[in-house]
Short mmCIF file of C-alpha atoms and ligand atoms in Angstrom, two decimals:
data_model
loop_
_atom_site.label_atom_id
_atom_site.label_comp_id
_atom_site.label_asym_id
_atom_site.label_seq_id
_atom_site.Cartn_x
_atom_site.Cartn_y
_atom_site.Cartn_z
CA UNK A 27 99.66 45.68 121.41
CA UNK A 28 97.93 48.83 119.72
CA UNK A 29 100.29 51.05 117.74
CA UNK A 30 100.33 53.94 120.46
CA UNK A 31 102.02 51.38 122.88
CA UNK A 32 104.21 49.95 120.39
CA UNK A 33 105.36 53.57 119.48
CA UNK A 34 105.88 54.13 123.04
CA UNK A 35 107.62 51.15 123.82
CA UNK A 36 109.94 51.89 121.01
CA UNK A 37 111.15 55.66 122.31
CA UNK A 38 111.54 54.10 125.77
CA UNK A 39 113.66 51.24 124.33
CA UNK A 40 115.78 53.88 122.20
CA UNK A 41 116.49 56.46 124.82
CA UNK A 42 118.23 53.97 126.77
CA UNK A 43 120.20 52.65 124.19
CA UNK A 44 121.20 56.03 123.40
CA UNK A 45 121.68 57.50 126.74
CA UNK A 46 118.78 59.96 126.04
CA UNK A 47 117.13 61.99 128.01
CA UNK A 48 113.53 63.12 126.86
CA UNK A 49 112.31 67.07 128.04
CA UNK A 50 109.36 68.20 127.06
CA UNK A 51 107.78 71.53 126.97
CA UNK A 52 104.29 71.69 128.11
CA UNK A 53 103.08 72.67 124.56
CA UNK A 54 103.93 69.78 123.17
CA UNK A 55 101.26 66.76 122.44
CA UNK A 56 99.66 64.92 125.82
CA UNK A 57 101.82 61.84 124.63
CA UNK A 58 104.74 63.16 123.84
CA UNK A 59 104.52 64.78 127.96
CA UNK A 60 103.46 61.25 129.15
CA UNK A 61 107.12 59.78 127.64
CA UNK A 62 109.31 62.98 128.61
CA UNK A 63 111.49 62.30 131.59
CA UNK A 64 111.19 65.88 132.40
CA UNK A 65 108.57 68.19 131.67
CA UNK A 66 108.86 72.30 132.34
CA UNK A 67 108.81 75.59 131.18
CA UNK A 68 111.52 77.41 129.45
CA UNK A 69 113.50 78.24 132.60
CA UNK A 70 113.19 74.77 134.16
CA UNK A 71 114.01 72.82 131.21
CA UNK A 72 116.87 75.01 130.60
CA UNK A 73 118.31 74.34 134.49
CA UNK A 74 117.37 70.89 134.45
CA UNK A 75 119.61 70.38 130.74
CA UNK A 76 122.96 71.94 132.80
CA UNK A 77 122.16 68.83 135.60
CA UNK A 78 121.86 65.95 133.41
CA UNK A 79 124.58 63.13 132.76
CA UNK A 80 123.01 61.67 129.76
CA UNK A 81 124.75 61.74 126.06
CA UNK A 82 122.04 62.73 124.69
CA UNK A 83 118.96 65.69 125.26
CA UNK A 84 115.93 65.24 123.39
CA UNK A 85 114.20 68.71 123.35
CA UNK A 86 110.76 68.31 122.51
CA UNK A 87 110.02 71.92 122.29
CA UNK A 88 110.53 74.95 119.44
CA UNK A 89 114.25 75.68 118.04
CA UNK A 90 115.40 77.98 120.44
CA UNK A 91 114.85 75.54 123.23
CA UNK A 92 117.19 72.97 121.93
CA UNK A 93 119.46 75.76 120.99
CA UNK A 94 119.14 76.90 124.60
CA UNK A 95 120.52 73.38 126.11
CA UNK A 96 123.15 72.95 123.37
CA UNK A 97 124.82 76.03 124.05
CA UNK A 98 124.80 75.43 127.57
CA UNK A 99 126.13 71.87 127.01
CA UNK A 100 128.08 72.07 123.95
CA UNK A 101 129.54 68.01 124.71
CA UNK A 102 125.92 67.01 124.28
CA UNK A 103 123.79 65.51 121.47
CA UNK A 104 121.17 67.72 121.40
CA UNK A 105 117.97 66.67 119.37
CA UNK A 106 115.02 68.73 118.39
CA UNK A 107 112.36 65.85 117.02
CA UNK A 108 111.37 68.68 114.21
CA UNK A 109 113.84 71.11 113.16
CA UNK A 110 111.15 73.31 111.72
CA UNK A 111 109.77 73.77 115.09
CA UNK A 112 110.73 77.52 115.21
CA UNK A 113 109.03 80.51 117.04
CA UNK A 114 107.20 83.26 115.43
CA UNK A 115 108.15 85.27 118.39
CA UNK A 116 111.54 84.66 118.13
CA UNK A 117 111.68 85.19 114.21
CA UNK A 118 110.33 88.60 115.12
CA UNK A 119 113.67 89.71 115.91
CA UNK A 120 116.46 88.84 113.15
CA UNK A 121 119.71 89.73 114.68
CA UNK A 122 120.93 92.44 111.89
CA UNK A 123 117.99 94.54 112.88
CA UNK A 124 118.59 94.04 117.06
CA UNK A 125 122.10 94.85 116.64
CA UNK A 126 121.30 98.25 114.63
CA UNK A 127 118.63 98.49 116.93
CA UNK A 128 120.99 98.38 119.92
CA UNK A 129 123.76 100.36 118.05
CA UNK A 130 120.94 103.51 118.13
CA UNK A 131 120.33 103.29 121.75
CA UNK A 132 124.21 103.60 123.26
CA UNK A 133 124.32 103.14 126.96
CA UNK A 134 121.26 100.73 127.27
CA UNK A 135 121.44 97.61 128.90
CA UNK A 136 120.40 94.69 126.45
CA UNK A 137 117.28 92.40 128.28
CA UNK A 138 116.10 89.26 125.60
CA UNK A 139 113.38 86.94 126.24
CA UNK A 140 114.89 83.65 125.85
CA UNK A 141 112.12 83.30 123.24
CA UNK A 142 115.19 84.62 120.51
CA UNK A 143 117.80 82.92 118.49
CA UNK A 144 121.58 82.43 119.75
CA UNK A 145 122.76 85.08 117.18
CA UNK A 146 120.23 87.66 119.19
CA UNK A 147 121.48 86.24 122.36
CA UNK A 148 124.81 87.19 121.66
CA UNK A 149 123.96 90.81 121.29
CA UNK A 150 121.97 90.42 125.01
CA UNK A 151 123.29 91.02 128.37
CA UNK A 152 120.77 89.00 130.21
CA UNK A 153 118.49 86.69 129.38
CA UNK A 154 114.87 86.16 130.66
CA UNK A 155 112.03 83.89 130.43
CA UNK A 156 108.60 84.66 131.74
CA UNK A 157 109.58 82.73 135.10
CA UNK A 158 112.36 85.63 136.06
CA UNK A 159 111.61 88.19 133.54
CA UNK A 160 110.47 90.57 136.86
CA UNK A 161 113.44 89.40 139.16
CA UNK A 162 116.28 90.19 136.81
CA UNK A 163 115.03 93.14 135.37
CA UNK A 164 114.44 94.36 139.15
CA UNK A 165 117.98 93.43 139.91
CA UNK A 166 119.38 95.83 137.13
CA UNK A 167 120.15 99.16 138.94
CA UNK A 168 116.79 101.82 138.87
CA UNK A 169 118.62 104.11 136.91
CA UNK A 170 119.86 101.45 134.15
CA UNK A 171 118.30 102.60 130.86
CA UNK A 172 116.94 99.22 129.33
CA UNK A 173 116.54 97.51 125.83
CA UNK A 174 113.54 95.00 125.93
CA UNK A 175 112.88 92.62 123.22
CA UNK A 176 111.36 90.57 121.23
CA UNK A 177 107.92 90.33 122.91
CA UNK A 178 105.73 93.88 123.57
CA UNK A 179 103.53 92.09 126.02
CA UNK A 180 105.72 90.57 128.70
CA UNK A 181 107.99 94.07 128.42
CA UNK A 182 104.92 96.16 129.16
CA UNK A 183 103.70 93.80 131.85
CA UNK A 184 107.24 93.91 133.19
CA UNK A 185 107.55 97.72 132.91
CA UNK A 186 103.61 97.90 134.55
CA UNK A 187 105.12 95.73 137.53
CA UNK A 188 108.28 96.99 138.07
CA UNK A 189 107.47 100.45 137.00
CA UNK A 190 110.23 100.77 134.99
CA UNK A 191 110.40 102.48 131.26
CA UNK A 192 112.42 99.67 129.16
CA UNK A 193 112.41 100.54 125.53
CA UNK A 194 110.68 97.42 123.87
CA UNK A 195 111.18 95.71 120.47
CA UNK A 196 108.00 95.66 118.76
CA UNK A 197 107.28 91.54 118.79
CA UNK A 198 104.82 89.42 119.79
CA UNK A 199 103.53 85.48 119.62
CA UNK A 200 100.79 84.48 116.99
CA UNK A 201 99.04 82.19 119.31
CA UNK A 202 98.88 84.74 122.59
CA UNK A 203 98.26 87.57 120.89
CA UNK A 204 95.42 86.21 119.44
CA UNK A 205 93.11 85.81 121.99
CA UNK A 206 89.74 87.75 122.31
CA UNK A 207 88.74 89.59 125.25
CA UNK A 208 85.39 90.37 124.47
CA UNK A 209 84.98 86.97 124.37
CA UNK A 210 86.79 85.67 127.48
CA UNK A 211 84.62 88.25 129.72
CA UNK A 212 81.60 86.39 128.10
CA UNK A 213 83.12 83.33 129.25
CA UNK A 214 83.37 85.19 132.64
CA UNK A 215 80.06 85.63 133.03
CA UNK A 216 78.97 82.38 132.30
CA UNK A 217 81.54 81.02 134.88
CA UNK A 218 81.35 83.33 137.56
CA UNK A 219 83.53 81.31 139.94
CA UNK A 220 86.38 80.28 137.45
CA UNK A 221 89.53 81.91 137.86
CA UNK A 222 91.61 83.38 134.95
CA UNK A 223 95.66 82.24 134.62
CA UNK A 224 97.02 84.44 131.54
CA UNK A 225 100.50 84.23 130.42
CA UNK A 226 102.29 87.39 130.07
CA UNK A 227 102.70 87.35 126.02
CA UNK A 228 99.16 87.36 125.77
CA UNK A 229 97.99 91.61 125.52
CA UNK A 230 97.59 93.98 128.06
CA UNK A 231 93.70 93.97 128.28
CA UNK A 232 93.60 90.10 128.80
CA UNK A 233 96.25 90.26 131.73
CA UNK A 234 94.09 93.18 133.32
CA UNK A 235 91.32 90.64 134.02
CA UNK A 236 93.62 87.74 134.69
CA UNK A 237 93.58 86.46 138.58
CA UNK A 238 97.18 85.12 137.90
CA UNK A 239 99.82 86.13 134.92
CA UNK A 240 102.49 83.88 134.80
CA UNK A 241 104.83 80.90 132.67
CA UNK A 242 103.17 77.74 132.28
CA UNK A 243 105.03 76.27 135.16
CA UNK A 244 103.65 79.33 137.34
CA UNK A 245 99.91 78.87 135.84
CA UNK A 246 99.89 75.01 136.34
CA UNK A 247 101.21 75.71 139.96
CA UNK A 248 98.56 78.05 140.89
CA UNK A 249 95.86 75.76 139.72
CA UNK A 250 97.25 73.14 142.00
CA UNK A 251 97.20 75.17 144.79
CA UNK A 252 94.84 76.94 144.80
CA UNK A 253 91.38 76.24 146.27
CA UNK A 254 89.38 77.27 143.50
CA UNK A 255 87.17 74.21 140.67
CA UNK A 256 86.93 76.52 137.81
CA UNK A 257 89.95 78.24 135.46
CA UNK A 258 89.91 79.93 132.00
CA UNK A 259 93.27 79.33 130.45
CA UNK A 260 94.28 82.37 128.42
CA UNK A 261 97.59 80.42 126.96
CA UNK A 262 98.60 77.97 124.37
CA UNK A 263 96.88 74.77 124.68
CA UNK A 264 98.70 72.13 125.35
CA UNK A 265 99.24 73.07 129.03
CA UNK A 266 95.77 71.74 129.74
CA UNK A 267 97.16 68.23 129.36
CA UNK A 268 99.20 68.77 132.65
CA UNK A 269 96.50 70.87 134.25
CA UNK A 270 93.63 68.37 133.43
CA UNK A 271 96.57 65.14 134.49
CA UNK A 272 97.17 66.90 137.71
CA UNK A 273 94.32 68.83 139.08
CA UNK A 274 91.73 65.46 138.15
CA UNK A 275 89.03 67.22 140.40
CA UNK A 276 89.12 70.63 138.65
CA UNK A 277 87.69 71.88 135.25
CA UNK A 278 90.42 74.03 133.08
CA UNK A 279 88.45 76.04 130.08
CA UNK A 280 90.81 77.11 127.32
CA UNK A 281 89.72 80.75 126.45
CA UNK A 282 88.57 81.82 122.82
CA UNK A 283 90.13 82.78 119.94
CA UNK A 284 89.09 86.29 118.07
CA UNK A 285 88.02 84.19 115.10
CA UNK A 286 84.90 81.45 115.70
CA UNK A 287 86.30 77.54 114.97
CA UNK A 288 89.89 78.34 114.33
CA UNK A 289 92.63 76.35 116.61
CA UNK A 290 94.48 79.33 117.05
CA UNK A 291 95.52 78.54 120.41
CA UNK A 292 97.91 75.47 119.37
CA UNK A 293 101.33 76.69 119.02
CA UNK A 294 101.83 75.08 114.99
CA UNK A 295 105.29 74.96 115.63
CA UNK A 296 104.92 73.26 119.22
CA UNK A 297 103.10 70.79 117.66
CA UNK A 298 105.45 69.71 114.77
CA UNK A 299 106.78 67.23 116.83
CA UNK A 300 105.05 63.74 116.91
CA UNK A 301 105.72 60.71 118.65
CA UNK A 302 106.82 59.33 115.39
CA UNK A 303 109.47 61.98 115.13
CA UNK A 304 110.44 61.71 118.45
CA UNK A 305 111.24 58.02 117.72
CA UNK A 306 113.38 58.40 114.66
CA UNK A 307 115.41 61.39 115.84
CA UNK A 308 116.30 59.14 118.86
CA UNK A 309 116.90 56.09 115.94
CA UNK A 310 119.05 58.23 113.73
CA UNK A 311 120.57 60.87 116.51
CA UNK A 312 119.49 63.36 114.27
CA UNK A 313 118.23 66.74 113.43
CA UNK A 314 121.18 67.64 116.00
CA UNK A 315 121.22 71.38 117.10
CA UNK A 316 124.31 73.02 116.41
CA UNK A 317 125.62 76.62 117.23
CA UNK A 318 127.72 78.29 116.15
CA UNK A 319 131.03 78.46 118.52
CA UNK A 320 131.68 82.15 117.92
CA UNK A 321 128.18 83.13 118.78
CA UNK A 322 127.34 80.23 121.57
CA UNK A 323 130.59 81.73 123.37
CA UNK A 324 128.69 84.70 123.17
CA UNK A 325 125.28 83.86 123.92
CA UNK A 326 126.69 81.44 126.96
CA UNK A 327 127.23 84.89 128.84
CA UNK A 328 123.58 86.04 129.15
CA UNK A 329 121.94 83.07 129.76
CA UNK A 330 124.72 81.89 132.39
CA UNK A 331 123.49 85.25 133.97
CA UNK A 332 120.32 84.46 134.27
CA UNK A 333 120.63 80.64 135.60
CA UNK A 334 122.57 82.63 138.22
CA UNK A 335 119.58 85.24 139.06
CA UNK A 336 117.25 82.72 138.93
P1 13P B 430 107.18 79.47 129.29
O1 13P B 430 108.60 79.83 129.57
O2 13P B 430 106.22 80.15 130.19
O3 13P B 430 107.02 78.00 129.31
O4 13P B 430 106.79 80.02 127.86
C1 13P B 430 107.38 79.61 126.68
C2 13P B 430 106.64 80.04 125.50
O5 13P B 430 107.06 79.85 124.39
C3 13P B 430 105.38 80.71 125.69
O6 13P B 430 104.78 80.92 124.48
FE1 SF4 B 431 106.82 80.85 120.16
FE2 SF4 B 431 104.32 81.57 120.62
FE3 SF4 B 431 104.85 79.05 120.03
FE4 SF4 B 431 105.59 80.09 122.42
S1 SF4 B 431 103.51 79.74 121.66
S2 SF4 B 431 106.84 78.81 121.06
S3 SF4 B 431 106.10 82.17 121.81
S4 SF4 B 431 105.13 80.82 118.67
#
């Protein structure tokens, strides 16, 4: 048996003696998807966490992920296979400068990506992810003056959709913002017939030319459905893995980077995890997530408000 299978076989053996559960974002590495009982985007792995029996969640995603599922299961195990696997969105936005942030703007209703720590979560009064970002933010009343934050990009995509004014927090995602348009319309021409599927952190000019802005759940289900061979994937890469596993018959370009050679389109922090990790945090039950009870009592609210929108 090579060492990939013996790895495998290992994690498989472990999560049952463990009552584990493996999730998996579709960042992560190809392998770590193929062992992952469940694999999603930030809104489904969140709903699917609430559902599950299991002692144990393995969250193989970034930090706020895991923190997402132990807050909303606080009986849980939760395991992140790297703790380190933070967000640079997310550590765009420290909570001392949201709340004085929020404390200047009286009256406004408080939107956060989920793409934040629990700490900013408590100062939110709903929670988004780029699946419902448009839905809940449409279901605040037209008048309601808003507070948008961390990411620039999906807030001005939301506010160009739903044609409200939300007052955004000046963040934004290494990877996504990163991308070069000059060079993706080159990549247009020479691909006439390919399709573009942009997520909504990536900047305004890319999601102009997009055919379809969405999460990585949304892309991936677009490029099942729809009719067309060709798609240029302006998002982080490890989504190709499902898109190439799924759509066998279709070809799914990842767009350029502004700079030449660089792999500036892997998430670092997605891919801290390895299979190796995976298997000793299921081994040792540990790096477990843990919140803080004050602020998951208060970060329970907005999220719980979402689930329920969504
Ligand atoms: P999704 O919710 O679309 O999976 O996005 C998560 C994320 O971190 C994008 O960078
Ligand atoms: Fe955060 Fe960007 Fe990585 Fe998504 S791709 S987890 S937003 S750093």
């Amino acid at each position: 048996m090579n060492v990939e299978n013996s790895l495998r076989d290992e994690v498989l053996r472990l999560k049952k003696e463990r009552d584990a559960v493996i999730l998996a974002h579709y960042y992560q590495q190809g392998e770590i998807q193929d062992v992952a009982d469940f694999i999603g985007d930030s809104l489904a792995l969140a709903q699917i966490a609430r559902t599950l029996p299991n002692k144990v969640i393995v969250m193989c995603g970034v930090h706020f992920m895991g923190e997402t599922a132990k807050i909303l299961c606080p009986d849980k195990t939760v395991l992140v296979p790297d703790p380190a696997a933070g967000c640079s969105l997310a550590d765009s936005c420290s909570a001392d400068e949201f709340e004085a942030f929020i404390k200047e703007h009286p009256g406004y209703t408080v939107v956060s990506y989920v793409n934040t720590s629990a700490a900013v979560k408590a100062l939110t009064d709903v929670v988004v992810t780029s699946s419902n970002a448009r839905k809940v933010v449409e279901s605040l009343p037209g008048d309601a003056k808003i507070i948008f934050g961390p990411d620039r990009n999906l807030g001005n995509y939301i506010n160009s959709v739903t044609g409200r004014e939300m007052l955004l927090w000046d963040g934004a995602c290494h990877v996504h913002e990163q991308f070069s348009l000059e060079k993706l319309l080159e990549l247009k021409k020479e691909y006439p017939d390919a399709l573009v599927l942009a997520h909504p952190e990536c900047k305004k000019p890319l999601l102009l030319v997009a055919d379809k802005v969405g999460s990585t759940k949304a892309l991936l289900d677009f490029a099942k459905t729809s009719e067309a061979k060709r798609f240029i994937v302006v998002t982080e890469s490890g989504i190709l893995h499902q898109m190439r596993k799924e759509c066998p018959d279709k070809e799914f370009i990842p767009a350029p980077p502004e700079e030449a050679g660089c792999a500036c389109n892997n998430c670092s922090f997605m891919k801290l995890n390895t299979m190796e990790k995976l298997r000793d945090c299921l081994r040792d039950l540990s790096p477990a997530i843990e919140v803080d009870p004050e602020i998951a009592a208060k970060a329970v609210r907005p999220i719980e408000r979402m689930l329920s929108l969504s």
